[in-house]
Short mmCIF file of C-alpha atoms and ligand atoms in Angstrom, two decimals:
data_model
loop_
_atom_site.label_atom_id
_atom_site.label_comp_id
_atom_site.label_asym_id
_atom_site.label_seq_id
_atom_site.Cartn_x
_atom_site.Cartn_y
_atom_site.Cartn_z
CA MET A 1 0.00 0.00 0.00
CA ARG A 2 1.37 3.38 -0.98
CA TYR A 3 1.27 6.10 1.64
CA PRO A 4 0.58 3.83 4.62
CA PRO A 5 -0.88 5.85 7.51
CA GLY A 6 1.28 6.93 10.43
CA ALA A 7 0.79 7.67 14.14
CA ARG A 8 -2.38 5.59 14.41
CA ARG A 9 -1.11 2.65 16.50
CA VAL A 10 -1.19 4.42 19.84
CA GLU A 11 -4.41 5.47 21.51
CA ARG A 12 -4.64 9.24 21.90
CA PRO A 13 -5.67 10.97 25.13
CA ALA A 14 -9.29 12.16 25.04
CA SER A 15 -8.29 15.68 26.04
CA ALA A 16 -5.21 17.75 26.82
CA LYS A 17 -4.11 17.10 30.42
CA PRO A 18 -1.26 18.51 32.50
CA CYS A 19 1.99 16.55 32.36
CA ALA A 20 2.91 15.00 35.72
CA THR A 21 6.56 15.91 35.15
CA CYS A 22 6.60 19.50 33.86
CA GLY A 23 3.11 20.66 34.85
CA GLU A 24 2.28 22.12 31.44
CA LEU A 25 -0.30 20.53 29.18
CA THR A 26 1.23 17.25 27.99
CA GLY A 27 3.33 17.77 24.89
CA ARG A 28 4.15 21.39 25.60
CA GLY A 29 7.44 20.46 27.23
CA TYR A 30 8.60 18.62 24.10
CA PRO A 31 11.35 17.57 23.68
CA ASN A 32 13.08 18.70 26.90
CA CYS A 33 10.55 17.23 29.35
CA LEU A 34 11.11 13.48 29.34
CA ARG A 35 7.45 12.64 29.99
CA CYS A 36 6.19 14.97 27.26
CA ALA A 37 8.79 13.51 24.89
CA GLU A 38 7.77 9.97 25.76
CA VAL A 39 4.08 10.60 25.07
CA VAL A 40 4.75 12.40 21.78
CA ASP A 41 7.48 10.13 20.48
CA GLU A 42 5.43 7.02 21.22
CA LEU A 43 3.30 7.80 18.16
CA TRP A 44 6.38 7.71 15.95
CA LEU A 45 8.22 4.94 17.73
CA ALA A 46 5.31 2.47 17.49
CA ASP A 47 5.45 2.66 13.69
CA TRP A 48 9.24 2.39 13.64
CA LEU A 49 9.26 -0.66 15.93
CA ASP A 50 6.65 -2.28 13.70
CA LEU A 51 8.89 -1.65 10.70
CA LEU A 52 11.88 -3.14 12.55
CA THR A 53 9.83 -6.28 13.23
CA THR A 54 8.69 -6.54 9.61
CA GLU A 55 12.27 -6.09 8.36
CA ARG A 56 13.71 -8.38 11.06
CA VAL A 57 16.08 -5.68 12.22
CA SER A 58 17.09 -5.08 15.86
CA ALA A 59 17.03 -1.62 17.42
CA GLY A 60 20.41 -0.06 18.06
CA THR A 61 22.25 -2.12 15.45
CA GLU A 62 24.05 -1.18 12.26
CA GLY A 63 21.11 -2.84 10.50
CA GLU A 64 18.80 -0.20 11.94
CA ARG A 65 21.01 2.55 10.54
CA GLU A 66 21.01 0.88 7.14
CA LEU A 67 17.22 0.60 7.30
CA ALA A 68 17.01 4.33 8.08
CA ASP A 69 19.15 5.01 4.98
CA ARG A 70 16.88 2.83 2.89
CA VAL A 71 13.68 4.46 4.18
CA LEU A 72 15.00 7.85 3.05
CA SER A 73 16.19 6.63 -0.34
CA GLU A 74 12.85 5.08 -1.37
CA PRO A 75 10.21 7.26 -3.09
CA PRO A 76 7.87 9.17 -0.73
CA GLY A 77 4.90 7.09 0.33
CA THR A 78 6.80 3.81 0.53
CA PHE A 79 6.84 3.92 4.34
CA PRO A 80 4.66 5.74 6.89
CA TRP A 81 5.64 9.40 7.36
CA THR A 82 6.44 8.63 10.98
CA CYS A 83 9.14 6.22 9.79
CA THR A 84 10.61 8.90 7.51
CA ASP A 85 10.87 11.19 10.52
CA TRP A 86 12.37 8.49 12.72
CA ALA A 87 14.91 7.60 10.05
CA LEU A 88 15.96 11.26 9.87
CA ARG A 89 16.40 11.29 13.64
CA LEU A 90 18.63 8.24 13.56
CA LEU A 91 20.96 9.75 10.98
CA ARG A 92 23.48 12.55 11.32
CA CYS A 93 23.92 15.21 8.68
CA THR A 94 27.30 14.72 7.00
CA GLU A 95 27.58 18.48 6.40
CA CYS A 96 26.70 20.09 9.76
CA GLY A 97 26.72 17.07 12.09
CA GLY A 98 23.21 17.77 13.43
CA GLU A 99 20.16 15.57 13.33
CA LEU A 100 19.52 15.11 9.60
CA GLY A 101 17.01 17.70 8.40
CA ALA A 102 17.10 19.48 11.76
CA GLY A 103 20.65 20.80 11.95
CA ASP A 104 22.22 24.16 11.18
CA PRO A 105 19.61 26.57 9.70
CA VAL A 106 21.91 27.36 6.75
CA CYS A 107 22.93 23.75 6.07
CA LEU A 108 21.96 22.77 2.52
CA GLU A 109 21.94 19.06 3.22
CA CYS A 110 19.52 19.54 6.11
CA ALA A 111 17.35 21.83 3.97
CA ALA A 112 17.16 19.14 1.28
CA ALA A 113 16.38 16.38 3.79
CA ASP A 114 13.68 18.49 5.45
CA ALA A 115 12.14 19.45 2.09
CA SER A 116 11.91 15.83 0.98
CA ARG A 117 10.18 14.95 4.26
CA TRP A 118 7.20 17.12 3.24
CA GLU A 119 6.73 15.47 -0.16
CA TRP A 120 4.83 12.81 1.76
CA ASP A 121 2.24 15.29 3.04
CA ASP A 122 1.95 17.13 -0.28
CA ALA A 123 0.76 13.91 -1.91
CA ALA A 124 -1.12 12.33 1.00
CA VAL A 125 -3.28 15.07 2.59
CA PRO A 126 -6.22 14.60 2.93
CA ALA A 127 -6.71 11.09 1.53
CA ARG A 128 -3.97 9.16 3.35
CA MET A 129 -3.08 11.69 6.01
CA THR A 130 -5.49 13.87 7.96
CA GLN A 131 -4.98 17.59 8.41
CA PRO A 132 -4.43 17.14 12.18
CA GLU A 133 -1.77 14.49 11.45
CA HIS A 134 -0.06 16.91 9.09
CA ALA A 135 -0.26 19.57 11.82
CA ILE A 136 1.18 17.35 14.54
CA ARG A 137 4.05 16.44 12.23
CA HIS A 138 4.70 20.14 11.68
CA ALA A 139 4.51 20.87 15.41
CA VAL A 140 6.93 18.15 16.43
CA THR A 141 9.36 18.82 13.58
CA THR A 142 9.45 22.50 14.54
CA LEU A 143 9.91 21.86 18.27
CA ARG A 144 12.79 19.48 17.53
CA ALA A 145 14.57 22.19 15.58
CA PRO A 146 13.44 25.53 17.07
CA HIS A 147 16.62 27.25 15.80
CA ARG A 148 15.33 26.73 12.24
CA HIS A 149 12.10 28.70 12.82
CA ARG A 150 10.91 32.10 14.01
CA ALA A 151 10.24 32.23 17.75
CA ALA A 152 6.53 33.05 17.34
CA VAL A 153 6.09 30.01 15.08
CA VAL A 154 7.79 27.77 17.63
CA SER A 155 5.60 29.15 20.42
CA THR A 156 2.46 28.67 18.35
CA TRP A 157 3.21 25.00 17.72
CA ARG A 158 4.14 24.56 21.39
CA LEU A 159 0.74 25.92 22.39
CA ALA A 160 -1.10 23.77 19.85
CA LEU A 161 0.70 20.45 20.37
CA PRO A 162 -1.22 19.21 23.47
CA PHE A 163 -4.49 19.64 21.59
CA LEU A 164 -3.17 18.06 18.41
CA LEU A 165 -1.98 15.16 20.56
CA ALA A 166 -5.53 14.72 21.85
CA GLY A 167 -6.78 14.58 18.26
CA ASP A 168 -8.14 18.11 17.99
CA ASP A 169 -7.87 19.91 14.70
CA VAL A 170 -6.22 23.32 14.73
CA PRO A 171 -6.78 24.73 11.24
CA ALA A 172 -4.32 27.15 9.67
CA ALA A 173 -6.56 30.17 10.30
CA ASP A 174 -6.70 29.35 14.01
CA LEU A 175 -2.94 28.85 14.14
CA ARG A 176 -2.54 32.28 12.55
CA HIS A 177 -4.76 33.79 15.23
CA VAL A 178 -2.69 32.14 17.96
CA ARG A 179 0.53 33.37 16.33
CA HIS A 180 -0.78 36.94 16.25
CA ALA A 181 -1.65 36.66 19.94
CA VAL A 182 1.86 35.34 20.65
CA LEU A 183 3.34 38.29 18.76
CA ALA A 184 1.14 40.58 20.87
CA GLY A 185 2.87 39.22 23.97
CA ARG A 186 -0.01 37.02 25.11
CA TYR A 187 1.86 33.70 25.43
CA PRO A 188 1.29 33.45 29.23
CA ASP A 189 -2.46 33.95 28.78
CA LEU A 190 -2.59 31.52 25.87
CA ALA A 191 -0.72 28.88 27.86
CA GLU A 192 -3.42 28.99 30.54
CA GLN A 193 -6.22 27.93 28.20
CA ASP A 194 -7.33 24.35 28.82
CA THR A 195 -9.19 23.74 25.58
CA VAL A 196 -8.40 24.37 21.96
CA VAL A 197 -11.60 26.44 21.66
CA ASP A 198 -10.38 28.79 24.39
CA LEU A 199 -6.89 28.88 22.91
CA VAL A 200 -7.95 29.94 19.43
CA ASN A 201 -10.60 32.34 20.69
CA LEU A 202 -8.50 34.25 23.18
CA ARG A 203 -9.49 37.81 22.58
CA LEU A 204 -6.68 40.13 21.71
CA LEU A 205 -8.68 42.94 23.33
CA PRO A 206 -9.12 44.54 25.69
CA TRP A 207 -5.60 45.75 26.15
CA PRO A 208 -4.57 46.56 29.69
CA SER A 209 -6.00 49.99 30.30
CA ARG A 210 -3.50 52.78 30.19
CA VAL A 211 -3.21 55.19 33.02
CA SER A 212 -3.21 58.61 31.48
ZN1 ZN B 1 6.05 17.46 30.43
ZN1 ZN B 2 22.98 19.63 8.19
#
């Protein structure tokens, strides 16, 4: 099957809940909070471990590295998108030494690896990949390489990730609204919203009243 689905092996939480380790909504501490990282990465890892089983390859071996190479050299849609991402994580960029596709912002090899990652989504949304799956991939890719993105974009994905993790959709227009609120200095208020509806509807007004 071309474009096999990704991130559907693990049951999602019904709603965004605080992380027992960092106290923020689960996912928001990604990737520095170990618990947030575990919950998020589980979606990717389940697909990768399934691929290892199918290919009779053991984790942590040279065979796993070779499999990662092969996943990236096949045409997009041969493996789940989650496996493409995991393969990138397992490999180092030969030019900048960073995680492949997530290294130095000016590294051409990373730029090429990151661009080819998105060919999957271009062909697969919405038939083989849902919009929320595309969004969660964007969120996690951005949070893994914050130095490659503008700060407001990173913050926006950080705010959205717990809700995406719970299966909520956060359409582009809503993400734009959140980004504008971040740029207006409202991150602390945004981070206090417990539901995606509250997050995307946070009113930019009223401004704190000025004493004249
Ligand atoms: Zn956490
Ligand atoms: Zn690089």
